[in-house]
Amino acid sequence: NAGVTQTPKFRVLKTGQSMTLLCAQDMNHEYMYWYRQDPGMGLRLIHYSVGEGTTAKGEVPDGYNVSRLKKQNFLLGLESAAPSQTSVYFCASSYGGLNTEAFFGQGTRLTVV
Amino acid sequence: AQKVTQAQTEISVVEKEDVTLDCVYETRDTTYYLFWYKQPPSGELVFLIRRNSFDEQNEISGRYSWNFQKSTSSFNFTITASQVVDSAVYFCALSDYRDDKIIFGKGTRLHILP
């Protein structure tokens, strides 16, 4: 059982480049989330989805876009990467949003130079 | 709006000591859920516990215990007889009915010294 899988695990981008982070879950979860983790800031919610075809903004959505075309996948896009987006990105999924625990991927370490 | 505060940025204790990690939350809702997650040095996030706002009973799981007090909006986590393997970053999190998403605190880095 793979759980939540993030691709890629590491990436270095140049300022202005674009990229997409892929999150895939095989638990048939409705809710999916993208967080970023920065030193001293904890986990901050970027965007989330409450079901296939839906997306919503979290705490720090600027500079990111997301899509949930299939229930099992949640894509996070950076259209024009900036050094401030250097971070570790975590994807998570949960059966429900309110009262169920989230299962996390292994994280993607992104460096923007 | 939701908010989770973990005032302790970093804690160091000697192995076998007890340690308590504090978590204070804010929410406008009467229905909400609180969580604790562990992030060991390997980086993954591991779910530890979930507690709903209607259940103020304390919970014990082995060396871990949680104290939920609505009167002080706190959900503290105690490790008894700490071990080196408990060294990790611990996150407290909240989700409420109004926002229906999980918000995390900034985490507490716990060092257990041998």
XYZ file of C-alpha atoms in Angstrom:
227
model
C 0.000 0.000 0.000
C 1.807 3.112 -1.251
C -0.320 5.662 0.661
C 0.624 9.157 -0.469
C 3.386 9.487 -3.047
C 5.029 12.745 -4.050
C 7.043 13.278 -7.221
C 9.797 14.444 -7.401
C 11.570 14.183 -4.049
C 14.166 16.828 -4.837
C 14.341 19.606 -7.390
C 16.431 22.665 -8.094
C 14.870 25.414 -10.194
C 16.151 28.664 -11.563
C 14.213 31.808 -10.802
C 11.415 32.204 -13.313
C 11.179 28.545 -14.256
C 7.960 26.633 -13.856
C 7.309 23.181 -12.518
C 4.573 20.884 -11.275
C 4.658 18.742 -8.173
C 2.561 15.613 -8.346
C 0.790 14.016 -5.420
C -0.919 10.659 -5.778
C -2.885 8.752 -3.147
C -4.308 5.269 -3.360
C -6.598 5.388 -0.325
C -9.658 6.793 -2.119
C -9.511 9.894 0.072
C -11.737 12.844 -0.709
C -9.576 15.592 0.784
C -6.101 16.482 -0.359
C -3.758 19.232 0.819
C -0.528 20.939 -0.111
C 1.596 22.376 2.704
C 4.968 24.036 2.763
C 7.362 23.697 5.666
C 9.894 26.397 6.424
C 12.230 26.711 9.421
C 10.448 28.356 12.332
C 7.166 28.574 10.401
C 5.810 25.081 10.812
C 3.461 23.737 8.200
C 1.457 26.281 6.245
C -1.443 25.320 4.037
C -1.096 26.408 0.417
C -4.179 24.977 -1.261
C -6.527 22.141 -0.602
C -9.268 20.157 -2.289
C -12.414 18.656 -0.821
C -13.075 16.402 -3.779
C -12.411 15.750 -7.450
C -12.695 18.918 -9.478
C -12.568 21.260 -6.460
C -9.804 23.452 -5.105
C -9.606 26.110 -2.408
C -7.013 28.551 -1.109
C -5.203 28.007 2.129
C -3.034 30.348 4.176
C -0.303 31.050 1.602
C -1.713 30.505 -1.915
C 0.075 33.275 -3.812
C 2.435 32.075 -6.525
C 0.903 28.606 -6.667
C -1.875 26.941 -8.609
C -3.435 23.530 -8.138
C -5.639 21.102 -9.993
C -7.603 18.017 -8.963
C -8.757 16.496 -12.232
C -8.699 12.985 -10.816
C -9.637 12.004 -7.301
C -6.327 10.309 -6.655
C -4.094 13.137 -7.891
C -3.465 16.666 -6.655
C -1.036 18.790 -8.644
C 0.779 21.854 -7.347
C 2.129 24.251 -9.956
C 4.659 27.032 -9.718
C 4.297 29.217 -12.792
C 7.339 31.430 -12.203
C 9.476 30.181 -9.357
C 10.977 32.651 -6.878
C 13.681 32.110 -4.224
C 10.988 32.666 -1.562
C 9.421 29.414 -2.719
C 12.436 27.433 -1.598
C 10.890 25.048 0.907
C 9.921 21.494 1.675
C 6.501 20.724 0.242
C 4.225 18.127 1.753
C 1.137 16.644 0.238
C -1.470 15.043 2.458
C -4.799 13.334 2.066
C -7.638 12.481 4.392
C -10.925 10.641 4.152
C -12.774 13.697 5.449
C -11.547 17.178 6.201
C -12.827 17.918 9.648
C -12.427 14.905 11.815
C -10.028 12.535 10.171
C -6.296 12.418 10.374
C -4.183 13.360 7.389
C -1.719 10.986 5.787
C 1.384 12.664 4.480
C 3.751 12.067 1.632
C 7.514 12.001 2.101
C 7.954 15.594 1.053
C 9.618 17.385 -1.862
C 12.630 19.551 -1.206
C 12.571 22.429 -3.691
C 15.368 24.932 -4.064
C 14.956 27.995 -6.253
C 18.219 29.703 -7.155
C -10.163 32.310 12.371
C -8.279 29.217 13.368
C -4.967 29.526 15.127
C -2.629 27.100 16.834
C 0.175 28.319 19.067
C 3.072 26.195 20.207
C 5.052 28.604 22.306
C 7.958 26.239 22.930
C 10.219 26.391 19.914
C 12.793 23.931 21.194
C 13.108 21.764 24.311
C 15.981 19.618 25.530
C 15.672 17.059 28.286
C 17.780 14.189 29.520
C 16.592 10.701 28.746
C 14.032 9.276 31.205
C 12.773 12.708 32.198
C 9.146 13.611 31.626
C 8.404 16.423 29.209
C 5.245 18.334 28.307
C 4.664 20.051 24.993
C 2.158 22.887 25.078
C -0.505 23.654 22.513
C -3.010 26.505 22.668
C -5.661 26.918 20.008
C -8.230 29.457 18.856
C -11.448 28.772 17.022
C -14.898 30.310 16.780
C -16.582 26.958 16.403
C -17.937 24.661 19.081
C -17.221 21.634 16.900
C -13.577 21.088 16.165
C -10.823 18.496 16.202
C -7.327 18.629 17.581
C -4.385 16.546 16.440
C -0.789 15.849 17.294
C 1.751 14.772 14.678
C 5.363 13.700 15.042
C 8.100 14.483 12.523
C 11.221 12.434 13.249
C 14.610 13.345 11.721
C 13.763 11.233 8.675
C 11.195 13.884 7.742
C 7.902 12.072 7.436
C 4.873 13.188 9.415
C 3.286 10.623 11.669
C -0.192 10.943 13.130
C -0.326 10.467 16.917
C -3.792 11.380 18.150
C -7.113 13.019 17.298
C -9.478 14.530 19.866
C -12.892 16.100 19.247
C -14.170 19.140 21.090
C -16.881 17.219 22.911
C -14.559 14.756 24.554
C -12.417 16.263 27.295
C -11.229 12.977 28.689
C -7.508 12.714 28.947
C -5.925 9.983 26.895
C -2.969 7.760 27.609
C -1.142 5.596 25.109
C 1.897 3.938 26.591
C 4.351 6.672 27.542
C 2.282 9.312 25.762
C -0.591 11.208 27.342
C -2.710 14.140 26.280
C -4.494 16.706 28.407
C -7.375 18.544 26.724
C -8.821 21.525 28.595
C -11.478 23.575 26.821
C -11.470 26.165 29.613
C -7.936 27.171 28.677
C -8.117 26.144 24.979
C -5.162 23.869 25.478
C -4.262 20.400 24.265
C -0.952 19.493 25.876
C 1.140 16.428 25.174
C 3.266 14.687 27.801
C 5.936 12.088 27.218
C 6.762 10.083 30.327
C 10.199 8.538 30.766
C 11.443 10.049 27.530
C 13.691 8.085 25.191
C 16.170 9.179 22.550
C 13.806 7.890 19.857
C 11.300 10.534 20.960
C 13.566 13.213 19.522
C 11.524 14.870 16.794
C 9.502 17.912 15.883
C 5.987 17.696 17.238
C 3.098 19.547 15.661
C -0.272 20.365 17.119
C -3.084 20.912 14.596
C -6.703 22.032 14.509
C -9.630 21.642 12.142
C -13.013 23.186 12.731
C -16.453 22.974 11.204
C -16.385 26.465 9.745
C -13.151 26.109 7.780
C -12.971 22.346 7.308
C -9.223 22.274 6.828
C -6.320 21.327 9.054
C -4.132 24.127 10.387
C -0.822 23.395 12.078
C 1.177 25.139 14.757
C 4.827 26.000 14.173
C 6.012 22.900 15.961
C 8.216 22.141 18.958
C 11.603 20.561 18.375
C 12.292 18.061 21.142
C 15.797 16.849 21.880
C 16.189 13.859 24.182
C 19.767 13.711 25.391
C 21.303 10.346 26.283
